[in-house]
JSON list of C-alpha atoms in Angstrom, two decimals:
[
{"chain": "A", "resi": 25, "resn": "MET", "atom": "CA", "xyz": [0.00, 0.00, 0.00]},
{"chain": "A", "resi": 26, "resn": "MET", "atom": "CA", "xyz": [2.73, 2.49, 0.93]},
{"chain": "A", "resi": 27, "resn": "GLY", "atom": "CA", "xyz": [4.74, 1.47, -2.11]},
{"chain": "A", "resi": 28, "resn": "ASP", "atom": "CA", "xyz": [2.06, 2.88, -4.43]},
{"chain": "A", "resi": 29, "resn": "LEU", "atom": "CA", "xyz": [2.32, 6.39, -2.99]},
{"chain": "A", "resi": 30, "resn": "PRO", "atom": "CA", "xyz": [4.70, 9.02, -4.37]},
{"chain": "A", "resi": 31, "resn": "GLY", "atom": "CA", "xyz": [7.89, 9.61, -2.41]},
{"chain": "A", "resi": 32, "resn": "HIS", "atom": "CA", "xyz": [6.97, 13.07, -1.15]},
{"chain": "A", "resi": 33, "resn": "LEU", "atom": "CA", "xyz": [3.64, 11.80, 0.21]},
{"chain": "A", "resi": 34, "resn": "ARG", "atom": "CA", "xyz": [5.32, 8.89, 2.00]},
{"chain": "A", "resi": 35, "resn": "THR", "atom": "CA", "xyz": [7.79, 11.31, 3.59]},
{"chain": "A", "resi": 36, "resn": "CYS", "atom": "CA", "xyz": [4.93, 13.50, 4.74]},
{"chain": "A", "resi": 37, "resn": "LEU", "atom": "CA", "xyz": [3.10, 10.53, 6.29]},
{"chain": "A", "resi": 38, "resn": "HIS", "atom": "CA", "xyz": [6.25, 9.37, 8.09]},
{"chain": "A", "resi": 39, "resn": "THR", "atom": "CA", "xyz": [6.82, 12.88, 9.41]},
{"chain": "A", "resi": 40, "resn": "GLY", "atom": "CA", "xyz": [3.25, 12.89, 10.73]},
{"chain": "A", "resi": 41, "resn": "LYS", "atom": "CA", "xyz": [3.87, 9.58, 12.49]},
{"chain": "A", "resi": 42, "resn": "LEU", "atom": "CA", "xyz": [6.98, 10.99, 14.14]},
{"chain": "A", "resi": 43, "resn": "ALA", "atom": "CA", "xyz": [5.05, 14.11, 15.15]},
{"chain": "A", "resi": 44, "resn": "LEU", "atom": "CA", "xyz": [2.35, 11.93, 16.74]},
{"chain": "A", "resi": 45, "resn": "LEU", "atom": "CA", "xyz": [5.02, 10.00, 18.63]},
{"chain": "A", "resi": 46, "resn": "ALA", "atom": "CA", "xyz": [6.57, 13.26, 19.85]},
{"chain": "A", "resi": 47, "resn": "ILE", "atom": "CA", "xyz": [3.16, 14.55, 20.98]},
{"chain": "A", "resi": 48, "resn": "LEU", "atom": "CA", "xyz": [2.48, 11.33, 22.92]},
{"chain": "A", "resi": 49, "resn": "VAL", "atom": "CA", "xyz": [5.84, 11.44, 24.69]},
{"chain": "A", "resi": 50, "resn": "SER", "atom": "CA", "xyz": [5.40, 15.14, 25.46]},
{"chain": "A", "resi": 51, "resn": "GLY", "atom": "CA", "xyz": [1.92, 14.46, 26.84]},
{"chain": "A", "resi": 52, "resn": "GLY", "atom": "CA", "xyz": [3.29, 11.74, 29.10]},
{"chain": "A", "resi": 53, "resn": "ILE", "atom": "CA", "xyz": [5.98, 14.08, 30.41]},
{"chain": "A", "resi": 54, "resn": "VAL", "atom": "CA", "xyz": [3.41, 16.82, 31.04]},
{"chain": "A", "resi": 55, "resn": "LEU", "atom": "CA", "xyz": [1.17, 14.43, 32.95]},
{"chain": "A", "resi": 56, "resn": "GLN", "atom": "CA", "xyz": [4.16, 13.29, 35.01]},
{"chain": "A", "resi": 57, "resn": "ILE", "atom": "CA", "xyz": [5.10, 16.85, 35.93]},
{"chain": "A", "resi": 58, "resn": "LEU", "atom": "CA", "xyz": [1.48, 17.85, 36.60]},
{"chain": "A", "resi": 59, "resn": "ALA", "atom": "CA", "xyz": [1.05, 14.91, 38.96]},
{"chain": "A", "resi": 60, "resn": "CYS", "atom": "CA", "xyz": [3.78, 16.45, 41.06]},
{"chain": "A", "resi": 61, "resn": "ALA", "atom": "CA", "xyz": [3.20, 20.18, 40.60]},
{"chain": "A", "resi": 62, "resn": "LEU", "atom": "CA", "xyz": [-0.58, 20.27, 41.08]},
{"chain": "A", "resi": 63, "resn": "TYR", "atom": "CA", "xyz": [-0.41, 18.47, 44.40]},
{"chain": "A", "resi": 64, "resn": "ASN", "atom": "CA", "xyz": [2.84, 20.13, 45.59]},
{"chain": "A", "resi": 65, "resn": "ASN", "atom": "CA", "xyz": [4.41, 16.74, 46.18]},
{"chain": "A", "resi": 66, "resn": "TRP", "atom": "CA", "xyz": [7.42, 15.62, 44.16]},
{"chain": "A", "resi": 67, "resn": "TRP", "atom": "CA", "xyz": [7.52, 11.99, 45.36]},
{"chain": "A", "resi": 68, "resn": "PRO", "atom": "CA", "xyz": [5.78, 10.73, 42.20]},
{"chain": "A", "resi": 69, "resn": "MET", "atom": "CA", "xyz": [8.94, 11.67, 40.27]},
{"chain": "A", "resi": 70, "resn": "LEU", "atom": "CA", "xyz": [10.39, 8.38, 41.52]},
{"chain": "A", "resi": 71, "resn": "THR", "atom": "CA", "xyz": [8.68, 6.70, 38.60]},
{"chain": "A", "resi": 72, "resn": "VAL", "atom": "CA", "xyz": [10.97, 8.59, 36.23]},
{"chain": "A", "resi": 73, "resn": "ILE", "atom": "CA", "xyz": [13.72, 6.21, 37.35]},
{"chain": "A", "resi": 74, "resn": "MET", "atom": "CA", "xyz": [11.65, 3.32, 36.01]},
{"chain": "A", "resi": 75, "resn": "TYR", "atom": "CA", "xyz": [10.85, 5.21, 32.80]},
{"chain": "A", "resi": 76, "resn": "VAL", "atom": "CA", "xyz": [14.59, 5.62, 32.23]},
{"chain": "A", "resi": 77, "resn": "LEU", "atom": "CA", "xyz": [15.36, 2.00, 33.09]},
{"chain": "A", "resi": 78, "resn": "LEU", "atom": "CA", "xyz": [12.49, 0.56, 31.02]},
{"chain": "A", "resi": 79, "resn": "PRO", "atom": "CA", "xyz": [14.12, 0.74, 27.56]},
{"chain": "A", "resi": 80, "resn": "MET", "atom": "CA", "xyz": [17.64, -0.14, 28.75]},
{"chain": "A", "resi": 81, "resn": "PRO", "atom": "CA", "xyz": [17.31, -3.94, 28.54]},
{"chain": "A", "resi": 82, "resn": "LEU", "atom": "CA", "xyz": [15.79, -3.59, 25.08]},
{"chain": "A", "resi": 83, "resn": "LEU", "atom": "CA", "xyz": [18.63, -1.38, 23.93]},
{"chain": "A", "resi": 84, "resn": "PHE", "atom": "CA", "xyz": [21.42, -3.48, 25.42]},
{"chain": "A", "resi": 85, "resn": "PHE", "atom": "CA", "xyz": [20.26, -7.06, 24.97]},
{"chain": "A", "resi": 86, "resn": "SER", "atom": "CA", "xyz": [17.82, -7.32, 22.09]},
{"chain": "A", "resi": 87, "resn": "GLY", "atom": "CA", "xyz": [19.97, -5.72, 19.40]},
{"chain": "A", "resi": 88, "resn": "SER", "atom": "CA", "xyz": [18.27, -4.80, 16.17]},
{"chain": "A", "resi": 89, "resn": "ASP", "atom": "CA", "xyz": [15.89, -7.78, 16.12]},
{"chain": "A", "resi": 90, "resn": "ALA", "atom": "CA", "xyz": [12.96, -6.58, 18.22]},
{"chain": "A", "resi": 91, "resn": "SER", "atom": "CA", "xyz": [10.66, -9.22, 16.72]},
{"chain": "A", "resi": 92, "resn": "SER", "atom": "CA", "xyz": [12.37, -11.90, 18.83]},
{"chain": "A", "resi": 93, "resn": "LEU", "atom": "CA", "xyz": [10.87, -10.26, 21.92]},
{"chain": "A", "resi": 94, "resn": "LEU", "atom": "CA", "xyz": [7.36, -11.07, 20.76]},
{"chain": "A", "resi": 95, "resn": "SER", "atom": "CA", "xyz": [8.00, -14.77, 20.19]},
{"chain": "A", "resi": 96, "resn": "GLU", "atom": "CA", "xyz": [9.07, -17.66, 22.37]},
{"chain": "A", "resi": 97, "resn": "SER", "atom": "CA", "xyz": [12.83, -18.02, 22.48]},
{"chain": "A", "resi": 98, "resn": "ASP", "atom": "CA", "xyz": [15.47, -20.25, 24.06]},
{"chain": "A", "resi": 99, "resn": "ASN", "atom": "CA", "xyz": [18.02, -17.45, 23.92]},
{"chain": "A", "resi": 100, "resn": "GLY", "atom": "CA", "xyz": [19.14, -16.46, 27.42]},
{"chain": "A", "resi": 101, "resn": "TRP", "atom": "CA", "xyz": [19.72, -12.81, 26.49]},
{"chain": "A", "resi": 102, "resn": "VAL", "atom": "CA", "xyz": [16.23, -12.45, 25.06]},
{"chain": "A", "resi": 103, "resn": "ASN", "atom": "CA", "xyz": [14.75, -14.04, 28.18]},
{"chain": "A", "resi": 104, "resn": "ALA", "atom": "CA", "xyz": [16.79, -11.69, 30.40]},
{"chain": "A", "resi": 105, "resn": "THR", "atom": "CA", "xyz": [15.56, -8.76, 28.33]},
{"chain": "A", "resi": 106, "resn": "LYS", "atom": "CA", "xyz": [11.94, -9.83, 28.76]},
{"chain": "A", "resi": 107, "resn": "PHE", "atom": "CA", "xyz": [12.39, -10.27, 32.51]},
{"chain": "A", "resi": 108, "resn": "LEU", "atom": "CA", "xyz": [14.13, -6.92, 33.10]},
{"chain": "A", "resi": 109, "resn": "THR", "atom": "CA", "xyz": [11.67, -5.05, 30.91]},
{"chain": "A", "resi": 110, "resn": "GLY", "atom": "CA", "xyz": [8.75, -6.65, 32.72]},
{"chain": "A", "resi": 111, "resn": "ALA", "atom": "CA", "xyz": [10.26, -5.81, 36.12]},
{"chain": "A", "resi": 112, "resn": "SER", "atom": "CA", "xyz": [10.67, -2.17, 35.06]},
{"chain": "A", "resi": 113, "resn": "ALA", "atom": "CA", "xyz": [7.12, -2.03, 33.74]},
{"chain": "A", "resi": 114, "resn": "VAL", "atom": "CA", "xyz": [5.71, -3.45, 36.96]},
{"chain": "A", "resi": 115, "resn": "GLY", "atom": "CA", "xyz": [7.84, -0.99, 38.94]},
{"chain": "A", "resi": 116, "resn": "SER", "atom": "CA", "xyz": [6.37, 1.87, 36.94]},
{"chain": "A", "resi": 117, "resn": "ILE", "atom": "CA", "xyz": [2.93, 0.93, 38.21]},
{"chain": "A", "resi": 118, "resn": "ALA", "atom": "CA", "xyz": [4.00, -0.27, 41.66]},
{"chain": "A", "resi": 119, "resn": "ILE", "atom": "CA", "xyz": [5.83, 2.89, 42.76]},
{"chain": "A", "resi": 120, "resn": "PRO", "atom": "CA", "xyz": [2.78, 5.18, 42.56]},
{"chain": "A", "resi": 121, "resn": "ALA", "atom": "CA", "xyz": [0.57, 2.46, 44.08]},
{"chain": "A", "resi": 122, "resn": "ILE", "atom": "CA", "xyz": [2.95, 2.04, 47.02]},
{"chain": "A", "resi": 123, "resn": "LEU", "atom": "CA", "xyz": [3.18, 5.81, 47.49]},
{"chain": "A", "resi": 124, "resn": "LYS", "atom": "CA", "xyz": [-0.62, 6.02, 47.56]},
{"chain": "A", "resi": 125, "resn": "HIS", "atom": "CA", "xyz": [-0.88, 3.10, 49.99]},
{"chain": "A", "resi": 126, "resn": "ALA", "atom": "CA", "xyz": [1.65, 4.78, 52.29]},
{"chain": "A", "resi": 127, "resn": "GLY", "atom": "CA", "xyz": [-0.37, 8.00, 52.20]},
{"chain": "A", "resi": 128, "resn": "VAL", "atom": "CA", "xyz": [2.40, 10.00, 50.55]},
{"chain": "A", "resi": 129, "resn": "ILE", "atom": "CA", "xyz": [0.37, 10.95, 47.46]},
{"chain": "A", "resi": 130, "resn": "GLY", "atom": "CA", "xyz": [-3.35, 11.42, 46.84]},
{"chain": "A", "resi": 131, "resn": "TRP", "atom": "CA", "xyz": [-5.80, 9.84, 44.41]},
{"chain": "A", "resi": 132, "resn": "GLY", "atom": "CA", "xyz": [-5.38, 12.64, 41.86]},
{"chain": "A", "resi": 133, "resn": "ALA", "atom": "CA", "xyz": [-1.61, 12.23, 41.71]},
{"chain": "A", "resi": 134, "resn": "LEU", "atom": "CA", "xyz": [-2.02, 8.45, 41.42]},
{"chain": "A", "resi": 135, "resn": "ALA", "atom": "CA", "xyz": [-4.46, 8.84, 38.55]},
{"chain": "A", "resi": 136, "resn": "MET", "atom": "CA", "xyz": [-2.14, 11.25, 36.72]},
{"chain": "A", "resi": 137, "resn": "GLU", "atom": "CA", "xyz": [0.86, 8.97, 37.28]},
{"chain": "A", "resi": 138, "resn": "LEU", "atom": "CA", "xyz": [-0.96, 5.94, 35.90]},
{"chain": "A", "resi": 139, "resn": "SER", "atom": "CA", "xyz": [-2.32, 7.90, 32.94]},
{"chain": "A", "resi": 140, "resn": "SER", "atom": "CA", "xyz": [1.21, 9.13, 32.25]},
{"chain": "A", "resi": 141, "resn": "TYR", "atom": "CA", "xyz": [2.39, 5.52, 32.27]},
{"chain": "A", "resi": 142, "resn": "PHE", "atom": "CA", "xyz": [-0.32, 4.44, 29.82]},
{"chain": "A", "resi": 143, "resn": "VAL", "atom": "CA", "xyz": [0.48, 7.36, 27.50]},
{"chain": "A", "resi": 144, "resn": "PHE", "atom": "CA", "xyz": [4.14, 6.28, 27.51]},
{"chain": "A", "resi": 145, "resn": "VAL", "atom": "CA", "xyz": [3.12, 2.67, 26.79]},
{"chain": "A", "resi": 146, "resn": "LEU", "atom": "CA", "xyz": [0.96, 3.88, 23.91]},
{"chain": "A", "resi": 147, "resn": "ALA", "atom": "CA", "xyz": [3.95, 5.84, 22.55]},
{"chain": "A", "resi": 148, "resn": "ILE", "atom": "CA", "xyz": [6.16, 2.75, 22.78]},
{"chain": "A", "resi": 149, "resn": "MET", "atom": "CA", "xyz": [3.55, 0.65, 20.97]},
{"chain": "A", "resi": 150, "resn": "CYS", "atom": "CA", "xyz": [3.30, 3.29, 18.24]},
{"chain": "A", "resi": 151, "resn": "CYS", "atom": "CA", "xyz": [7.08, 3.32, 17.96]},
{"chain": "A", "resi": 152, "resn": "ILE", "atom": "CA", "xyz": [7.20, -0.46, 17.58]},
{"chain": "A", "resi": 153, "resn": "ARG", "atom": "CA", "xyz": [4.41, -0.34, 14.99]},
{"chain": "A", "resi": 154, "resn": "MET", "atom": "CA", "xyz": [6.22, 2.40, 13.06]},
{"chain": "A", "resi": 155, "resn": "ASN", "atom": "CA", "xyz": [9.43, 0.42, 13.13]},
{"chain": "A", "resi": 156, "resn": "ASP", "atom": "CA", "xyz": [7.68, -2.57, 11.53]},
{"chain": "A", "resi": 157, "resn": "ASP", "atom": "CA", "xyz": [7.45, -0.67, 8.22]},
{"chain": "A", "resi": 158, "resn": "ASP", "atom": "CA", "xyz": [9.93, -2.17, 5.78]},
{"chain": "A", "resi": 159, "resn": "ASP", "atom": "CA", "xyz": [10.94, 1.03, 4.06]},
{"chain": "A", "resi": 160, "resn": "TYR", "atom": "CA", "xyz": [11.24, 3.21, 7.16]},
{"chain": "A", "resi": 161, "resn": "SER", "atom": "CA", "xyz": [13.16, 2.41, 10.31]},
{"chain": "A", "resi": 162, "resn": "PHE", "atom": "CA", "xyz": [14.64, 4.81, 12.79]},
{"chain": "A", "resi": 163, "resn": "LEU", "atom": "CA", "xyz": [15.65, 2.51, 15.67]}
]
C-alpha cells in the first residue's frame, strides 16, 4: 500500500507519524510533571527512574531484532531482556501504588501517574508499529 504512494507523500506521512510520537511522549511528560506540581508533592517523580530504566534492557540485549521479543525463544539474552523489561514495567505501576498506599500521594496524583504511564506505553507501541514498516526504520 505504501509502495504505491509518491515519495513526497510517503515522507509527509512518516513525518506525521513521528510528530504523533513526539506529541504522545510530550503528553506523558506533562502528565508526570502535573502529577507532582498540582499536588505540591514531588515523590511521584520516583517513577521517572523506572521510565529511564524501562528501555535499557531492550537497547542493550535485544539488538536490532525486536521481533524476537514477541516470540518464544530459548536465547538467554532475550529471556533476560523480557524479565528486566517486565520488572521495570511493573515498577512503573507499583511505585505510585505504594506511594498512595503509604499515604504519601493522593488519588489525583495516582491517577495522573498511571495515565502518564499508559500514554508512555501507547507511545512505545506506536514506535514499535512504526518500526515494523519495511521502508522506514529509525531505531
